[in-house]
mmCIF file of C-alpha atoms and ligand atoms in Angstrom:
data_model
loop_
_atom_site.group_PDB
_atom_site.id
_atom_site.type_symbol
_atom_site.label_atom_id
_atom_site.label_comp_id
_atom_site.label_asym_id
_atom_site.label_seq_id
_atom_site.Cartn_x
_atom_site.Cartn_y
_atom_site.Cartn_z
ATOM 1 C CA MET A 93 109.740 75.360 103.044
ATOM 2 C CA GLU A 94 111.938 73.543 100.606
ATOM 3 C CA SER A 95 115.197 73.430 102.473
ATOM 4 C CA LYS A 96 115.919 73.509 106.157
ATOM 5 C CA GLU A 97 118.691 76.089 106.101
ATOM 6 C CA LYS A 98 116.997 78.505 103.675
ATOM 7 C CA LYS A 99 115.111 81.146 105.614
ATOM 8 C CA LEU A 100 111.764 82.495 104.375
ATOM 9 C CA ILE A 101 111.356 86.319 104.162
ATOM 10 C CA SER A 102 107.897 87.631 103.825
ATOM 11 C CA VAL A 103 107.991 90.828 101.854
ATOM 12 C CA ILE A 104 104.839 92.826 102.765
ATOM 13 C CA VAL A 105 103.797 95.635 100.404
ATOM 14 C CA PRO A 106 100.768 97.864 101.155
ATOM 15 C CA CYS A 107 99.549 99.200 97.872
ATOM 16 C CA TYR A 108 96.828 101.768 97.212
ATOM 17 C CA ASN A 109 96.443 102.904 93.594
ATOM 18 C CA GLU A 110 100.040 101.663 92.778
ATOM 19 C CA GLU A 111 99.414 100.197 89.257
ATOM 20 C CA GLN A 112 102.298 102.398 87.782
ATOM 21 C CA SER A 113 105.008 101.366 90.498
ATOM 22 C CA LEU A 114 104.253 97.651 91.136
ATOM 23 C CA TYR A 115 106.192 96.310 88.160
ATOM 24 C CA TYR A 116 109.158 98.503 89.024
ATOM 25 C CA PHE A 117 109.120 97.412 92.549
ATOM 26 C CA TYR A 118 108.791 93.770 91.699
ATOM 27 C CA GLU A 119 111.896 93.855 89.420
ATOM 28 C CA GLU A 120 113.954 95.798 91.722
ATOM 29 C CA MET A 121 112.972 93.574 94.654
ATOM 30 C CA ASN A 122 113.754 90.448 92.642
ATOM 31 C CA ARG A 123 117.163 91.852 91.799
ATOM 32 C CA THR A 124 117.836 92.159 95.650
ATOM 33 C CA ALA A 125 116.463 88.696 96.138
ATOM 34 C CA LEU A 126 119.121 87.356 93.791
ATOM 35 C CA GLN A 127 121.634 88.970 95.970
ATOM 36 C CA MET A 128 120.506 86.862 98.771
ATOM 37 C CA PRO A 129 120.649 83.212 97.454
ATOM 38 C CA ASP A 130 120.472 81.731 100.769
ATOM 39 C CA ASN A 131 116.928 82.830 101.339
ATOM 40 C CA LEU A 132 113.402 82.196 99.988
ATOM 41 C CA PHE A 133 111.063 85.007 99.411
ATOM 42 C CA GLU A 134 107.478 85.371 99.383
ATOM 43 C CA TYR A 135 105.533 88.624 98.246
ATOM 44 C CA LEU A 136 102.359 89.777 100.186
ATOM 45 C CA PHE A 137 100.767 92.325 98.194
ATOM 46 C CA ILE A 138 98.048 94.031 100.259
ATOM 47 C CA ASP A 139 95.651 95.852 97.809
ATOM 48 C CA ASP A 140 94.173 98.424 100.016
ATOM 49 C CA GLY A 141 90.936 99.061 98.170
ATOM 50 C CA SER A 142 92.596 100.480 95.060
ATOM 51 C CA LYS A 143 90.544 102.321 92.460
ATOM 52 C CA ASP A 144 92.830 101.745 89.703
ATOM 53 C CA GLY A 145 94.359 98.542 88.100
ATOM 54 C CA THR A 146 96.515 97.553 91.067
ATOM 55 C CA LEU A 147 94.696 94.241 91.638
ATOM 56 C CA THR A 148 94.986 93.384 87.990
ATOM 57 C CA VAL A 149 98.656 93.941 88.070
ATOM 58 C CA ILE A 150 98.928 91.929 91.159
ATOM 59 C CA HIS A 151 97.053 89.017 89.579
ATOM 60 C CA GLU A 152 99.453 89.186 86.489
ATOM 61 C CA LEU A 153 102.413 88.862 88.870
ATOM 62 C CA MET A 154 100.820 86.073 90.759
ATOM 63 C CA GLU A 155 100.418 84.109 87.439
ATOM 64 C CA LYS A 156 104.121 84.570 86.550
ATOM 65 C CA ASP A 157 105.461 83.844 90.089
ATOM 66 C CA GLU A 158 104.288 81.526 92.458
ATOM 67 C CA ALA A 159 105.934 83.532 95.502
ATOM 68 C CA VAL A 160 103.470 86.267 94.777
ATOM 69 C CA LYS A 161 100.434 86.264 97.106
ATOM 70 C CA CYS A 162 97.522 88.806 97.358
ATOM 71 C CA ILE A 163 95.184 90.038 99.901
ATOM 72 C CA SER A 164 92.741 92.518 98.705
ATOM 73 C CA PHE A 165 90.560 94.663 101.046
ATOM 74 C CA SER A 166 86.788 95.290 100.238
ATOM 75 C CA ARG A 167 87.490 99.131 100.511
ATOM 76 C CA ASN A 168 90.457 101.587 101.585
ATOM 77 C CA PHE A 169 91.317 100.595 105.131
ATOM 78 C CA GLY A 170 94.670 102.512 105.331
ATOM 79 C CA LYS A 171 98.260 101.526 105.381
ATOM 80 C CA GLU A 172 98.175 100.609 109.080
ATOM 81 C CA ALA A 173 95.512 98.021 108.481
ATOM 82 C CA ALA A 174 97.625 96.724 105.388
ATOM 83 C CA ILE A 175 100.578 96.384 107.494
ATOM 84 C CA TYR A 176 98.681 94.325 110.096
ATOM 85 C CA ALA A 177 97.002 92.143 107.325
ATOM 86 C CA GLY A 178 100.548 91.384 105.969
ATOM 87 C CA ILE A 179 102.176 90.533 109.269
ATOM 88 C CA SER A 180 99.279 88.463 110.313
ATOM 89 C CA ASN A 181 99.193 86.391 106.969
ATOM 90 C CA ALA A 182 103.036 86.111 106.593
ATOM 91 C CA SER A 183 104.437 82.731 107.034
ATOM 92 C CA GLY A 184 108.072 83.764 106.752
ATOM 93 C CA ASP A 185 110.735 83.410 109.538
ATOM 94 C CA TYR A 186 111.366 87.202 109.012
ATOM 95 C CA ALA A 187 109.026 89.750 107.558
ATOM 96 C CA VAL A 188 109.831 93.186 106.022
ATOM 97 C CA VAL A 189 107.404 95.937 105.310
ATOM 98 C CA MET A 190 108.116 98.032 102.109
ATOM 99 C CA ASP A 191 106.443 100.832 100.211
ATOM 100 C CA ALA A 192 105.392 100.005 96.506
ATOM 101 C CA ASP A 193 106.942 103.281 95.341
ATOM 102 C CA LEU A 194 110.542 102.291 95.855
ATOM 103 C CA GLN A 195 110.991 104.874 98.404
ATOM 104 C CA ASP A 196 112.061 102.261 100.570
ATOM 105 C CA PRO A 197 115.220 100.942 98.809
ATOM 106 C CA PRO A 198 115.286 97.141 98.604
ATOM 107 C CA GLY A 199 119.107 97.505 98.155
ATOM 108 C CA LEU A 200 119.353 97.862 101.969
ATOM 109 C CA LEU A 201 117.784 94.522 102.741
ATOM 110 C CA PRO A 202 120.905 92.274 102.778
ATOM 111 C CA LYS A 203 122.513 94.723 105.356
ATOM 112 C CA MET A 204 119.281 94.687 107.443
ATOM 113 C CA TYR A 205 119.141 90.949 107.230
ATOM 114 C CA ARG A 206 122.708 90.594 108.466
ATOM 115 C CA ALA A 207 121.815 92.899 111.532
ATOM 116 C CA VAL A 208 118.931 90.588 112.437
ATOM 117 C CA THR A 209 120.575 87.205 111.896
ATOM 118 C CA GLU A 210 124.241 87.827 112.856
ATOM 119 C CA GLU A 211 124.350 90.848 114.976
ATOM 120 C CA GLY A 212 121.778 89.870 117.546
ATOM 121 C CA TYR A 213 119.093 92.451 116.770
ATOM 122 C CA ASP A 214 115.310 91.675 116.577
ATOM 123 C CA SER A 215 114.436 94.148 113.915
ATOM 124 C CA ALA A 216 116.236 96.373 111.395
ATOM 125 C CA ALA A 217 114.493 99.670 110.974
ATOM 126 C CA THR A 218 115.362 102.717 108.543
ATOM 127 C CA ARG A 219 115.031 106.481 108.714
ATOM 128 C CA ARG A 220 115.537 109.221 106.335
ATOM 129 C CA VAL A 221 118.121 111.657 107.218
ATOM 130 C CA SER A 222 117.164 114.139 104.564
ATOM 131 C CA ARG A 223 113.703 115.244 103.285
ATOM 132 C CA LYS A 224 114.735 116.651 100.024
ATOM 133 C CA GLY A 225 112.044 116.589 97.454
ATOM 134 C CA GLU A 226 109.434 117.269 100.054
ATOM 135 C CA PRO A 227 107.481 120.687 100.655
ATOM 136 C CA PRO A 228 109.585 122.633 103.226
ATOM 137 C CA ILE A 229 106.335 123.260 105.309
ATOM 138 C CA ARG A 230 105.633 119.621 105.350
ATOM 139 C CA SER A 231 109.158 118.803 106.780
ATOM 140 C CA LEU A 232 108.672 121.541 109.242
ATOM 141 C CA PHE A 233 105.537 120.195 110.704
ATOM 142 C CA ALA A 234 106.884 116.729 110.586
ATOM 143 C CA ARG A 235 109.934 117.812 112.686
ATOM 144 C CA ALA A 236 107.735 119.708 115.212
ATOM 145 C CA PHE A 237 105.618 116.478 115.500
ATOM 146 C CA TYR A 238 108.350 114.252 116.352
ATOM 147 C CA ARG A 239 109.737 116.677 118.856
ATOM 148 C CA LEU A 240 106.442 116.938 120.504
ATOM 149 C CA MET A 241 105.604 113.277 120.503
ATOM 150 C CA ASN A 242 108.922 112.430 122.095
ATOM 151 C CA ARG A 243 108.300 114.912 124.806
ATOM 152 C CA ILE A 244 104.845 113.941 125.617
ATOM 153 C CA SER A 245 104.908 110.205 125.100
ATOM 154 C CA ASP A 246 106.777 107.193 126.772
ATOM 155 C CA VAL A 247 107.467 105.521 123.502
ATOM 156 C CA GLU A 248 110.418 106.760 121.565
ATOM 157 C CA LEU A 249 109.810 107.844 117.860
ATOM 158 C CA MET A 250 112.742 108.358 115.770
ATOM 159 C CA ASP A 251 112.580 111.530 113.459
ATOM 160 C CA GLY A 252 112.147 110.479 109.873
ATOM 161 C CA ALA A 253 111.505 106.862 110.793
ATOM 162 C CA ARG A 254 109.953 104.922 107.854
ATOM 163 C CA ASP A 255 107.690 101.884 108.114
ATOM 164 C CA TYR A 256 110.434 100.017 106.198
ATOM 165 C CA ARG A 257 111.466 97.500 108.664
ATOM 166 C CA LEU A 258 112.719 93.894 108.812
ATOM 167 C CA MET A 259 111.670 91.849 111.977
ATOM 168 C CA ASN A 260 111.964 88.276 113.310
ATOM 169 C CA ARG A 261 109.159 86.034 114.310
ATOM 170 C CA GLN A 262 109.243 87.245 117.974
ATOM 171 C CA TYR A 263 108.829 90.623 117.012
ATOM 172 C CA MET A 264 106.153 89.993 114.631
ATOM 173 C CA ASP A 265 104.233 88.113 117.205
ATOM 174 C CA ALA A 266 104.459 90.829 119.681
ATOM 175 C CA LEU A 267 103.114 93.275 117.043
ATOM 176 C CA LEU A 268 100.220 90.933 116.498
ATOM 177 C CA SER A 269 99.489 90.567 120.156
ATOM 178 C CA LEU A 270 98.549 94.266 120.049
ATOM 179 C CA LYS A 271 94.945 94.070 118.937
ATOM 180 C CA GLU A 272 93.879 97.734 118.923
ATOM 181 C CA TYR A 273 91.823 99.159 116.141
ATOM 182 C CA ASN A 274 93.515 102.580 116.103
ATOM 183 C CA ARG A 275 96.878 101.336 114.821
ATOM 184 C CA PHE A 276 99.933 103.789 114.757
ATOM 185 C CA SER A 277 102.518 101.609 113.639
ATOM 186 C CA LYS A 278 105.362 104.024 114.186
ATOM 187 C CA GLY A 279 104.476 104.069 117.880
ATOM 188 C CA LEU A 280 103.638 100.153 118.028
ATOM 189 C CA PHE A 281 107.218 99.470 116.581
ATOM 190 C CA GLY A 282 108.682 101.488 119.623
ATOM 191 C CA TRP A 283 106.115 100.168 122.201
ATOM 192 C CA VAL A 284 106.935 96.447 121.701
ATOM 193 C CA GLY A 285 110.559 97.171 122.572
ATOM 194 C CA PHE A 286 113.307 94.501 121.582
ATOM 195 C CA ARG A 287 116.593 95.417 120.104
ATOM 196 C CA THR A 288 116.381 97.542 116.795
ATOM 197 C CA LYS A 289 119.329 98.538 114.572
ATOM 198 C CA TRP A 290 118.718 101.754 112.533
ATOM 199 C CA PHE A 291 119.825 102.273 109.043
ATOM 200 C CA GLU A 292 119.933 105.763 107.569
ATOM 201 C CA TYR A 293 119.464 106.814 103.884
ATOM 202 C CA GLU A 294 118.827 109.886 101.819
ATOM 203 C CA ASN A 295 115.191 110.481 100.813
ATOM 204 C CA VAL A 296 114.296 108.832 97.435
ATOM 205 C CA GLU A 297 111.500 110.218 95.386
ATOM 206 C CA ARG A 298 108.877 107.838 94.478
ATOM 207 C CA VAL A 299 109.417 106.208 91.047
ATOM 208 C CA ALA A 300 105.817 106.642 89.747
ATOM 209 C CA GLY A 301 102.252 107.502 90.703
ATOM 210 C CA GLU A 302 101.738 110.181 93.535
ATOM 211 C CA THR A 303 101.593 110.295 97.302
ATOM 212 C CA LYS A 304 98.440 109.358 99.090
ATOM 213 C CA TRP A 305 99.126 111.731 101.844
ATOM 214 C CA SER A 306 97.570 115.204 101.923
ATOM 215 C CA PHE A 307 98.477 117.758 104.506
ATOM 216 C CA TRP A 308 95.096 117.100 106.178
ATOM 217 C CA LYS A 309 95.532 113.414 106.320
ATOM 218 C CA LEU A 310 99.006 113.669 107.726
ATOM 219 C CA PHE A 311 97.569 116.089 110.324
ATOM 220 C CA LYS A 312 94.934 113.519 111.383
ATOM 221 C CA TYR A 313 97.581 110.826 111.401
ATOM 222 C CA SER A 314 99.580 112.939 113.802
ATOM 223 C CA LEU A 315 96.745 113.436 115.999
ATOM 224 C CA ASP A 316 96.156 109.728 116.004
ATOM 225 C CA GLY A 317 99.817 109.268 117.157
ATOM 226 C CA ILE A 318 99.383 111.589 120.185
ATOM 227 C CA VAL A 319 95.957 110.299 121.333
ATOM 228 C CA GLY A 320 97.201 106.636 120.874
ATOM 229 C CA PHE A 321 100.431 107.085 122.725
ATOM 230 C CA SER A 322 100.000 109.992 125.317
ATOM 231 C CA SER A 323 97.624 111.098 127.972
ATOM 232 C CA THR A 324 99.449 114.418 128.370
ATOM 233 C CA PRO A 325 96.739 116.349 126.559
ATOM 234 C CA LEU A 326 94.246 115.313 129.150
ATOM 235 C CA TYR A 327 96.676 116.100 132.096
ATOM 236 C CA ILE A 328 97.232 119.656 130.454
ATOM 237 C CA ALA A 329 93.457 120.191 130.278
ATOM 238 C CA SER A 330 93.007 119.411 134.048
ATOM 239 C CA VAL A 331 96.175 121.514 135.073
ATOM 240 C CA LEU A 332 94.909 124.382 133.175
ATOM 241 C CA GLY A 333 91.446 124.073 134.779
ATOM 242 C CA THR A 334 93.068 123.873 138.283
ATOM 243 C CA VAL A 335 95.084 126.924 137.603
ATOM 244 C CA MET A 336 92.091 128.929 136.208
ATOM 245 C CA CYS A 337 90.073 128.078 139.315
ATOM 246 C CA GLY A 338 92.949 129.297 141.538
ATOM 247 C CA VAL A 339 93.217 132.533 139.568
ATOM 248 C CA ALA A 340 89.327 133.066 139.720
ATOM 249 C CA ALA A 341 89.352 132.468 143.649
ATOM 250 C CA LEU A 342 91.987 135.030 144.047
ATOM 251 C CA ALA A 343 90.115 137.493 141.905
ATOM 252 C CA ILE A 344 87.025 137.005 143.818
ATOM 253 C CA ILE A 345 88.694 137.590 147.203
ATOM 254 C CA PHE A 346 90.272 140.715 145.651
ATOM 255 C CA ILE A 347 87.083 142.033 144.445
ATOM 256 C CA VAL A 348 85.026 141.261 147.549
ATOM 257 C CA VAL A 349 87.636 142.774 149.912
ATOM 258 C CA ARG A 350 87.783 145.983 147.438
ATOM 259 C CA GLN A 351 84.078 146.205 147.525
ATOM 260 C CA LEU A 352 83.824 146.181 151.242
ATOM 261 C CA ILE A 353 86.589 148.741 151.761
ATOM 262 C CA PHE A 354 85.948 151.163 148.954
ATOM 263 C CA GLY A 355 82.439 150.196 147.810
ATOM 264 C CA GLY A 356 80.511 151.178 144.421
ATOM 265 C CA SER A 357 82.850 149.665 141.881
ATOM 266 C CA ALA A 358 80.467 148.378 139.115
ATOM 267 C CA ASP A 359 82.603 149.314 136.152
ATOM 268 C CA GLY A 360 84.772 147.050 134.349
ATOM 269 C CA TRP A 361 82.439 144.782 132.208
ATOM 270 C CA PRO A 362 84.640 144.714 129.066
ATOM 271 C CA SER A 363 87.478 142.868 131.030
ATOM 272 C CA MET A 364 84.627 140.734 132.340
ATOM 273 C CA VAL A 365 83.595 139.832 128.766
ATOM 274 C CA CYS A 366 87.324 138.982 127.812
ATOM 275 C CA ILE A 367 87.658 136.799 130.944
ATOM 276 C CA LEU A 368 84.358 134.880 130.146
ATOM 277 C CA MET A 369 85.435 134.361 126.651
ATOM 278 C CA PHE A 370 88.805 133.090 127.584
ATOM 279 C CA ILE A 371 87.291 130.553 130.099
ATOM 280 C CA GLY A 372 84.771 129.666 127.506
ATOM 281 C CA GLY A 373 87.483 128.943 125.014
ATOM 282 C CA ILE A 374 89.490 126.815 127.487
ATOM 283 C CA LEU A 375 86.390 124.832 128.422
ATOM 284 C CA LEU A 376 85.587 124.029 124.675
ATOM 285 C CA LEU A 377 89.164 122.995 124.168
ATOM 286 C CA ALA A 378 89.368 120.677 127.142
ATOM 287 C CA ILE A 379 85.920 119.208 125.999
ATOM 288 C CA GLY A 380 87.521 118.601 122.561
ATOM 289 C CA VAL A 381 90.371 116.998 123.766
ATOM 290 C CA LEU A 382 88.172 114.854 126.009
ATOM 291 C CA GLY A 383 86.163 114.047 122.822
ATOM 292 C CA LEU A 384 89.117 113.008 120.889
ATOM 293 C CA TYR A 385 90.039 110.268 123.350
ATOM 294 C CA LEU A 386 86.388 109.333 123.626
ATOM 295 C CA SER A 387 86.074 108.888 120.024
ATOM 296 C CA LYS A 388 88.954 106.497 119.951
ATOM 297 C CA ILE A 389 87.659 104.443 122.874
ATOM 298 C CA TYR A 390 84.327 104.362 121.099
ATOM 299 C CA LEU A 391 85.988 102.878 118.009
ATOM 300 C CA GLU A 392 88.041 100.449 120.293
ATOM 301 C CA VAL A 393 84.989 99.233 122.085
ATOM 302 C CA LYS A 394 83.045 98.294 119.007
ATOM 303 C CA GLY A 395 85.718 95.759 118.335
ATOM 304 C CA ARG A 396 85.428 95.953 114.517
ATOM 305 C CA PRO A 397 87.926 93.871 112.564
ATOM 306 C CA ILE A 398 90.896 95.867 111.429
ATOM 307 C CA TYR A 399 90.312 95.038 107.849
ATOM 308 C CA ILE A 400 87.922 93.116 105.729
ATOM 309 C CA ALA A 401 89.357 91.104 102.771
ATOM 310 C CA LYS A 402 87.485 90.174 99.713
ATOM 311 C CA GLU A 403 90.263 87.992 98.388
ATOM 312 C CA ASN A 404 93.051 86.468 100.214
ATOM 313 C CA SER A 405 95.264 83.949 98.340
ATOM 314 C CA VAL A 406 97.145 83.092 101.718
ATOM 315 C CA LYS A 407 94.004 81.659 103.353
ATOM 316 C CA ASN A 408 93.034 79.758 100.102
ATOM 317 C CA GLU A 409 96.346 78.043 99.925
ATOM 318 C CA LYS A 410 96.112 77.165 103.766
ATOM 319 C CA LYS A 411 92.717 75.618 103.171
ATOM 320 C CA GLU A 412 93.758 73.564 100.136
HETATM 321 N N1 UDP B 601 99.157 103.102 100.990
HETATM 322 C C1 UDP B 601 98.238 102.170 101.500
HETATM 323 N N2 UDP B 601 96.895 102.739 101.968
HETATM 324 C C2 UDP B 601 96.696 104.034 101.996
HETATM 325 C C3 UDP B 601 97.781 104.945 101.653
HETATM 326 C C4 UDP B 601 98.917 104.438 101.158
HETATM 327 O O1 UDP B 601 98.384 101.055 101.352
HETATM 328 O O2 UDP B 601 95.420 104.389 102.342
HETATM 329 C C5 UDP B 601 100.434 102.655 100.705
HETATM 330 C C6 UDP B 601 101.016 103.104 99.351
HETATM 331 O O3 UDP B 601 100.472 102.306 98.281
HETATM 332 C C7 UDP B 601 102.584 103.055 99.568
HETATM 333 C C8 UDP B 601 102.692 103.315 101.034
HETATM 334 O O4 UDP B 601 101.476 103.180 101.633
HETATM 335 O O5 UDP B 601 102.975 101.766 99.159
HETATM 336 C C9 UDP B 601 103.188 104.805 101.324
HETATM 337 O O6 UDP B 601 102.295 105.591 100.679
HETATM 338 P P1 UDP B 601 102.801 106.984 99.858
HETATM 339 O O7 UDP B 601 104.011 106.582 99.056
HETATM 340 O O8 UDP B 601 101.660 107.572 99.267
HETATM 341 O O9 UDP B 601 103.321 107.828 101.255
HETATM 342 P P2 UDP B 601 104.591 108.592 101.316
HETATM 343 O O10 UDP B 601 105.864 107.780 100.911
HETATM 344 O O11 UDP B 601 104.489 109.803 100.473
HETATM 345 O O12 UDP B 601 104.658 109.075 102.798
HETATM 346 MG MG1 MG B 602 105.933 106.874 99.209
#
């Protein structure tokens, strides 16, 4: 660091096929940096295995500006891995995670910085209060997901929370101490605790390119969140099993007694088929839930690295 008072902020930007928006982002972010003359900035662009010219654009920026650094993954590892790579390679006193598409307005940064430095918060987070520009069905499912999550999990999830967040060193180290492979950042942020100030803003549409999230990807992402931060589905499966057993026991007693008193009642096989199918369905569902947890444990136990970098300018710098 050049000067003692000037605090360094690491700007972490996960990029997957963002060649069209990166320049806009860089310029907009630089404008914000000019408003914060008492800070130094470093840019950590994490190329998450992009298939377009993202890496070339990052290299061009690196040539122009010393503050730009690049970590390039060997394939697409996902945004969560990119966030982890960014935080673990950041040398700033503070770090902020921002999307490359300007949906996380850099203009909020000075206010967020004040919250963390002057108002005693450990992190400053953001949430969208509107979802305009998003397909209504997607908003509906997103809302339902947050309601469900908050009910079945101990960590609090804020509806509309973004990954756009400024954090201090202590908060970053806490995040890094969570070594899990299945990283659901929205949950991890809440799990580590500390004091967080929330900033709200209206949804902004992305500046260029298109969203990387299909409905199916989002669905899988929400399952990751549930499995990662709640055991409630497992409880539900066992409670349901117990209840079914109780009902079956009562039914058996009823049938035996009826047989003993009236005799000869062999009819009723359609209802039997229904019941069998019902129980079979519940069994399969319970096994499926179990399998979901098991698959996560399997991945966790293998202890694979969260990402593999084929290029890391931060590491090279440290070596020199
Ligand atoms: N992203 C990433 N890896 C992925 C998908 C997305 O690094 O596999 C990045 C992407 O480049 C962007 C941010 O994550 O900077 C958010 O992605 P996107 O804008 O597609 O999501 P949305 O804003 O639509 O939720
Ligand atoms: Mg976006």
